Short mmCIF file of C-alpha atoms and ligand atoms in Angstrom, two decimals:
data_model
loop_
_atom_site.label_atom_id
_atom_site.label_comp_id
_atom_site.label_asym_id
_atom_site.label_seq_id
_atom_site.Cartn_x
_atom_site.Cartn_y
_atom_site.Cartn_z
CA MET A 1 126.10 -42.66 43.84
CA ALA A 2 127.12 -39.27 42.36
CA ALA A 3 128.41 -36.85 45.01
CA ARG A 4 125.97 -34.08 45.86
CA VAL A 5 126.53 -30.70 47.49
CA LEU A 6 124.24 -28.01 48.83
CA ARG A 7 124.30 -24.63 47.13
CA LEU A 8 124.03 -22.06 49.94
CA TYR A 9 124.66 -18.89 47.93
CA PRO A 10 123.07 -17.55 45.88
CA GLY A 11 119.93 -18.86 47.55
CA PRO A 12 117.52 -20.43 47.99
CA PRO A 13 119.54 -23.51 49.08
CA GLU A 14 119.40 -26.39 46.61
CA GLU A 15 121.07 -29.81 46.42
CA VAL A 16 123.06 -30.26 43.19
CA VAL A 17 125.41 -32.85 41.66
CA LEU A 18 129.10 -32.05 42.24
CA THR A 19 130.32 -33.24 38.84
CA GLY A 20 130.15 -30.38 36.37
CA LEU A 21 129.89 -27.66 39.02
CA CYS A 22 133.01 -25.79 37.88
CA LEU A 23 132.63 -26.69 34.19
CA ALA A 24 129.35 -24.77 34.30
CA ASP A 25 131.38 -21.60 34.87
CA ALA A 26 132.68 -21.79 31.25
CA LEU A 27 135.93 -20.05 32.19
CA HIS A 28 137.38 -20.69 28.72
CA THR A 29 134.82 -18.25 27.27
CA LEU A 30 135.34 -15.35 29.72
CA GLY A 31 138.73 -13.94 28.66
CA SER A 32 140.10 -12.11 25.64
CA ALA A 33 143.56 -11.30 24.27
CA SER A 34 143.46 -7.88 25.93
CA ALA A 35 142.10 -9.27 29.22
CA PRO A 36 142.83 -12.97 29.77
CA PHE A 37 140.66 -14.57 32.46
CA VAL A 38 143.09 -15.37 35.30
CA TYR A 39 141.92 -17.70 38.04
CA ALA A 40 143.47 -19.41 41.04
CA SER A 41 142.37 -22.04 43.53
CA PHE A 42 143.43 -22.95 47.03
CA VAL A 43 142.39 -25.48 49.63
CA GLY A 44 142.79 -24.37 53.22
CA SER A 45 141.77 -25.25 56.75
CA LEU A 46 139.58 -23.31 59.16
CA ASP A 47 142.77 -21.92 60.71
CA GLY A 48 143.97 -20.71 57.30
CA ARG A 49 146.71 -23.30 56.65
CA ILE A 50 147.43 -24.17 53.01
CA ALA A 51 150.67 -26.05 53.80
CA LEU A 52 152.72 -27.12 56.81
CA GLN A 53 156.44 -26.67 56.96
CA ASP A 54 158.25 -29.98 57.41
CA GLY A 55 161.96 -29.21 57.84
CA GLU A 56 163.20 -27.69 54.58
CA ALA A 57 160.12 -28.84 52.68
CA SER A 58 156.45 -27.92 53.06
CA ARG A 59 153.44 -30.13 52.44
CA LEU A 60 149.72 -29.88 51.89
CA PRO A 61 148.09 -31.37 55.04
CA VAL A 62 146.46 -34.59 53.83
CA GLU A 63 143.49 -34.10 56.18
CA ILE A 64 142.21 -31.14 54.15
CA THR A 65 142.28 -32.97 50.81
CA SER A 66 139.38 -34.94 49.31
CA GLU A 67 138.24 -36.60 46.10
CA ASN A 68 135.46 -34.04 45.75
CA ASP A 69 137.84 -31.11 45.94
CA PHE A 70 140.21 -32.85 43.50
CA ARG A 71 137.39 -33.32 40.99
CA LEU A 72 136.64 -29.59 41.06
CA PHE A 73 140.36 -28.82 40.74
CA LEU A 74 140.48 -30.98 37.59
CA GLU A 75 137.43 -29.20 36.17
CA LEU A 76 139.16 -25.85 36.68
CA GLN A 77 142.28 -27.18 35.01
CA ALA A 78 140.27 -28.53 32.06
CA GLN A 79 139.13 -25.00 31.18
CA ALA A 80 142.62 -23.48 30.98
CA ASP A 81 144.50 -22.89 27.78
CA CYS A 82 147.51 -22.03 29.92
CA LEU A 83 148.66 -23.27 33.34
CA VAL A 84 151.08 -21.14 35.33
CA THR A 85 153.28 -23.19 37.61
CA HIS A 86 156.57 -22.31 39.29
CA GLY A 87 160.08 -23.37 40.18
CA GLY A 88 159.01 -24.44 43.69
CA TYR A 89 156.41 -26.88 42.37
CA LEU A 90 158.84 -28.43 39.88
CA ARG A 91 161.41 -28.97 42.63
CA ASP A 92 158.71 -30.55 44.87
CA LEU A 93 157.62 -32.73 41.98
CA ALA A 94 161.15 -33.95 41.30
CA ALA A 95 161.59 -34.73 45.02
CA GLY A 96 158.34 -36.77 45.05
CA ARG A 97 156.64 -34.42 47.54
CA LEU A 98 153.77 -33.54 45.17
CA ASP A 99 151.86 -35.34 42.42
CA ASP A 100 152.12 -34.28 38.80
CA VAL A 101 149.03 -32.26 37.88
CA LEU A 102 150.34 -30.64 34.70
CA GLN A 103 148.17 -32.75 32.37
CA ILE A 104 144.45 -33.19 32.08
CA GLY A 105 142.48 -36.30 31.11
CA THR A 106 145.28 -38.76 31.89
CA ARG A 107 143.63 -40.50 34.91
CA ALA A 108 140.53 -42.68 35.18
CA VAL A 109 138.76 -39.91 37.15
CA ASP A 110 139.25 -37.22 34.51
CA ARG A 111 139.04 -39.02 31.15
CA ASP A 112 135.76 -37.20 30.49
CA LEU A 113 137.62 -33.88 30.77
CA ALA A 114 139.91 -34.73 27.84
CA ARG A 115 136.75 -35.20 25.76
CA TRP A 116 135.30 -31.99 27.17
CA ARG A 117 138.38 -30.02 26.05
CA GLN A 118 138.12 -31.44 22.56
CA GLU A 119 134.39 -30.68 22.31
CA ASN A 120 135.03 -27.13 23.52
CA GLY A 121 137.79 -26.32 21.05
CA LEU A 122 140.71 -26.35 23.52
CA SER A 123 144.08 -27.94 22.73
CA ALA A 124 144.59 -31.51 24.00
CA GLN A 125 146.82 -30.23 26.81
CA PRO A 126 147.20 -26.71 28.18
CA ALA A 127 150.43 -24.79 27.67
CA VAL A 128 152.65 -24.58 30.76
CA VAL A 129 154.26 -21.35 31.94
CA ILE A 130 156.97 -21.82 34.58
CA ALA A 131 157.51 -18.77 36.80
CA SER A 132 160.89 -18.67 38.50
CA ALA A 133 163.30 -16.04 39.76
CA SER A 134 166.24 -18.41 40.25
CA LEU A 135 165.59 -20.39 37.02
CA ASP A 136 166.93 -23.35 38.99
CA PHE A 137 164.37 -26.10 38.41
CA PRO A 138 164.19 -29.48 36.68
CA MET A 139 162.04 -29.66 33.53
CA PRO A 140 159.34 -32.30 34.18
CA GLN A 141 159.36 -35.25 31.78
CA SER A 142 155.55 -35.26 31.57
CA VAL A 143 155.37 -31.95 29.69
CA ILE A 144 157.94 -33.17 27.15
CA ARG A 145 156.15 -36.53 26.74
CA GLU A 146 152.78 -34.81 26.19
CA LYS A 147 154.39 -32.30 23.79
CA GLN A 148 153.01 -29.37 25.78
CA ARG A 149 153.96 -25.84 24.83
CA VAL A 150 156.34 -24.68 27.60
CA LEU A 151 157.34 -21.08 28.33
CA ILE A 152 159.43 -19.68 31.16
CA ALA A 153 158.59 -16.42 32.95
CA THR A 154 161.12 -14.53 35.02
CA GLY A 155 162.25 -11.05 36.05
CA ARG A 156 164.81 -8.78 34.38
CA GLN A 157 167.36 -9.55 37.13
CA ALA A 158 167.28 -13.33 36.47
CA PRO A 159 170.67 -15.06 36.02
CA ARG A 160 171.65 -14.29 32.42
CA ASP A 161 173.46 -17.63 31.85
CA ARG A 162 170.32 -19.57 32.84
CA VAL A 163 168.11 -17.45 30.57
CA ASP A 164 170.50 -18.15 27.68
CA ALA A 165 170.67 -21.88 28.48
CA LEU A 166 166.86 -22.20 28.51
CA ARG A 167 166.54 -20.30 25.23
CA ALA A 168 169.24 -22.50 23.70
CA ARG A 169 167.11 -25.53 24.62
CA GLY A 170 164.22 -23.98 22.70
CA PHE A 171 162.15 -22.64 25.61
CA PRO A 172 160.90 -19.07 25.11
CA VAL A 173 161.69 -16.90 28.15
CA ILE A 174 159.24 -14.09 28.98
CA VAL A 175 160.69 -11.22 30.99
CA ALA A 176 157.83 -9.98 33.19
CA GLY A 177 159.06 -7.68 35.93
CA ASP A 178 161.97 -5.35 36.65
CA GLY A 179 163.31 -7.25 39.68
CA ALA A 180 164.09 -10.95 40.02
CA SER A 181 160.44 -12.01 40.41
CA VAL A 182 157.57 -12.24 37.96
CA GLU A 183 154.99 -9.49 38.39
CA GLY A 184 151.29 -10.01 37.72
CA GLY A 185 150.63 -7.12 35.33
CA PRO A 186 153.49 -7.69 32.85
CA LEU A 187 152.95 -11.47 32.90
CA VAL A 188 149.23 -11.32 32.13
CA ARG A 189 149.70 -8.72 29.38
CA GLN A 190 152.29 -10.89 27.65
CA LEU A 191 150.21 -14.06 28.01
CA GLY A 192 147.30 -12.19 26.40
CA ASN A 193 149.57 -11.11 23.53
CA LEU A 194 150.52 -14.75 23.03
CA GLY A 195 146.84 -15.60 22.58
CA PHE A 196 146.05 -17.18 25.96
CA ARG A 197 142.54 -16.41 27.17
CA SER A 198 142.06 -18.62 30.23
CA VAL A 199 145.00 -18.75 32.61
CA TYR A 200 144.94 -21.02 35.67
CA LEU A 201 147.43 -20.22 38.42
CA LEU A 202 148.75 -23.49 39.85
CA THR A 203 151.04 -21.41 41.99
CA GLY A 204 151.19 -20.27 45.58
CA PRO A 205 151.25 -17.28 47.93
CA ARG A 206 153.78 -15.18 46.02
CA MET A 207 151.98 -15.36 42.70
CA LEU A 208 148.54 -14.85 44.24
CA SER A 209 149.81 -11.77 46.04
CA THR A 210 151.33 -10.15 42.94
CA MET A 211 148.22 -10.90 40.87
CA LEU A 212 145.94 -9.34 43.48
CA ARG A 213 148.24 -6.35 43.98
CA ASP A 214 148.34 -5.69 40.23
CA GLY A 215 144.54 -6.13 39.86
CA MET A 216 145.09 -9.08 37.51
CA LEU A 217 143.14 -11.83 39.26
CA SER A 218 139.70 -12.46 37.76
CA ARG A 219 138.49 -15.11 40.20
CA LEU A 220 139.53 -17.09 43.27
CA TYR A 221 138.20 -20.56 44.06
CA LEU A 222 138.70 -21.42 47.71
CA THR A 223 137.92 -24.73 49.39
CA ILE A 224 137.71 -24.43 53.17
CA ALA A 225 137.92 -27.81 54.86
CA HIS A 226 136.18 -27.85 58.22
CA ARG A 227 139.25 -28.83 60.18
CA VAL A 228 141.56 -26.96 62.49
CA VAL A 229 145.01 -28.19 61.50
CA GLY A 230 147.35 -26.37 63.89
CA GLY A 231 151.10 -26.90 63.48
CA GLU A 232 153.97 -24.61 64.46
CA SER A 233 155.10 -23.50 61.03
CA PHE A 234 152.75 -23.06 58.09
CA HIS A 235 151.87 -21.16 54.91
CA THR A 236 148.78 -19.11 54.22
CA MET A 237 147.45 -17.95 50.85
CA ALA A 238 149.29 -14.63 50.66
CA THR A 239 152.72 -13.26 51.45
CA GLY A 240 154.62 -9.97 51.22
CA PRO A 241 153.37 -6.47 52.04
CA ARG A 242 149.77 -5.87 53.13
CA LEU A 243 147.35 -5.91 50.22
CA GLU A 244 145.11 -3.14 51.55
CA GLY A 245 142.26 -2.47 49.06
CA ALA A 246 143.60 -5.01 46.54
CA GLY A 247 142.65 -7.76 48.99
CA ARG A 248 138.87 -7.11 48.83
CA LEU A 249 136.88 -9.95 47.26
CA ARG A 250 133.16 -10.55 46.93
CA LEU A 251 131.58 -13.99 47.32
CA SER A 252 129.81 -15.06 44.13
CA SER A 253 128.88 -18.65 45.07
CA LEU A 254 129.13 -21.01 48.02
CA TYR A 255 128.54 -24.76 48.09
CA TYR A 256 128.51 -26.99 51.17
CA ASP A 257 129.86 -30.54 50.91
CA VAL A 258 128.56 -32.14 54.10
CA THR A 259 130.54 -35.39 53.99
CA THR A 260 134.14 -34.88 52.84
CA PRO A 261 136.90 -34.68 53.92
CA ASP A 262 136.60 -37.38 56.54
CA GLY A 263 133.04 -36.63 57.66
CA ALA A 264 133.82 -33.03 58.69
CA GLY A 265 132.60 -31.24 55.57
CA GLN A 266 133.89 -28.30 53.53
CA TRP A 267 132.80 -25.20 51.67
CA PHE A 268 133.55 -24.54 48.03
CA ALA A 269 133.62 -20.76 47.74
CA ARG A 270 134.06 -18.59 44.65
CA PHE A 271 135.19 -14.99 44.96
CA GLU A 272 135.57 -12.09 42.54
CA PRO A 273 138.18 -9.43 43.42
CA LEU A 274 136.72 -5.94 43.69
CA ARG A 275 138.27 -3.26 41.52
CA PRO A 276 139.57 -0.18 43.37
CA ALA A 277 136.75 2.29 43.99
N1 NAP B 1 146.67 -25.77 49.71
C1 NAP B 1 146.80 -25.20 48.52
O1 NAP B 1 145.83 -25.00 47.81
C2 NAP B 1 148.15 -24.76 48.04
C3 NAP B 1 148.23 -24.01 46.88
C4 NAP B 1 149.50 -23.57 46.47
C5 NAP B 1 150.62 -23.93 47.20
N2 NAP B 1 150.46 -24.70 48.30
C6 NAP B 1 151.63 -25.07 49.11
O2 NAP B 1 152.03 -23.94 49.86
C7 NAP B 1 153.46 -24.00 50.06
C8 NAP B 1 154.07 -22.68 49.63
O3 NAP B 1 153.68 -22.43 48.29
P1 NAP B 1 154.71 -22.11 47.11
O4 NAP B 1 155.70 -23.20 46.99
O5 NAP B 1 153.88 -21.80 45.91
O6 NAP B 1 155.47 -20.82 47.64
P2 NAP B 1 155.91 -19.47 46.93
O7 NAP B 1 156.88 -18.86 47.87
O8 NAP B 1 154.73 -18.70 46.51
O9 NAP B 1 156.68 -19.95 45.60
C9 NAP B 1 157.74 -20.87 45.62
C10 NAP B 1 158.68 -20.68 44.46
O10 NAP B 1 157.99 -20.47 43.23
C11 NAP B 1 158.66 -19.48 42.44
N3 NAP B 1 157.79 -18.31 42.35
C12 NAP B 1 156.60 -18.12 42.93
N4 NAP B 1 156.09 -16.95 42.60
C13 NAP B 1 157.00 -16.36 41.80
C14 NAP B 1 157.06 -15.12 41.12
N5 NAP B 1 156.08 -14.22 41.22
N6 NAP B 1 158.15 -14.85 40.38
C15 NAP B 1 159.17 -15.74 40.25
N7 NAP B 1 159.16 -16.93 40.86
C16 NAP B 1 158.09 -17.24 41.62
C17 NAP B 1 159.95 -19.19 43.15
O11 NAP B 1 160.83 -20.17 42.64
P3 NAP B 1 162.38 -19.94 42.29
O12 NAP B 1 163.07 -20.22 43.59
O13 NAP B 1 162.60 -20.96 41.23
O14 NAP B 1 162.61 -18.55 41.88
C18 NAP B 1 159.58 -19.48 44.60
O15 NAP B 1 160.70 -19.84 45.39
C19 NAP B 1 153.95 -25.21 49.27
O16 NAP B 1 154.05 -26.30 50.14
C20 NAP B 1 152.83 -25.48 48.30
O17 NAP B 1 152.76 -26.83 47.91
C21 NAP B 1 149.27 -25.11 48.74
#
């Protein structure tokens, strides 16, 4: 039977089918060249964990993942003409710590989304932007196999020899920031100039923080699994200096999945950052 969730906000509460929930947001229609629509998603626990540190590596706690959340993740991905990933993810991928989620429509559960992209005028696969300060990452085979457009984003202080080596291999390198890291404002402006209108951040705390700080995030999707995970060493959604006013977000929708993960339930929340008053 098709999974169903309860819409709690805006009210009145109503039971709806999960499939199509995020596609209904039509994110691919909301941006423009001057203001690309930039969105991010996270799954976290009630105690705010998005990953647990495991020695040198960190991992998503399996107990906060679910098929229902993954379906919504794929629907968000399907609406992107550009995915922003980063050096950390590509290193985790190469080490087998994370699954490859750089393509859409390649699994039995998301074949319909390949069709959806075609029907909605999007390219077969989104372009991939790799943000990295070190520029020390392996290029994933999947993006080469699928002939995805790949760009690298880095800061002005990035190692010059690595910038040159990437350019020599045919990868355009965008310089977006005066330090070593990529900054939200310069990155989004340049992605807009390149014609990208819907930009999905498949990144982590550092990128979310710079996007919020620079007022560049259009929307945050947050799944809160109803579990307390604990653990001594962990990551939360943001890092770096306090965000102050840039950290204010307003809830625009809230769905309650009563059954997953593992009978505990979860909320699917959607937030819009508030612009400075
Ligand atoms: N539960 C969730 O929804 C969720 C979502 C995202 C991440 N996570 C997990 O949370 C943990 C920490 O996340 P993370 O790995 O994304 O940590 P992070 O510290 O935000 O980023 C890790 C690496 O990505 C590159 N990077 C990120 N932002 C950058 C920027 N603005 N400019 C230049 N490079 C940048 C850097 O790579 P270089 O060293 O190459 O410069 C950095 O070392 C991981 O285990 C991750 O899997 C969970």
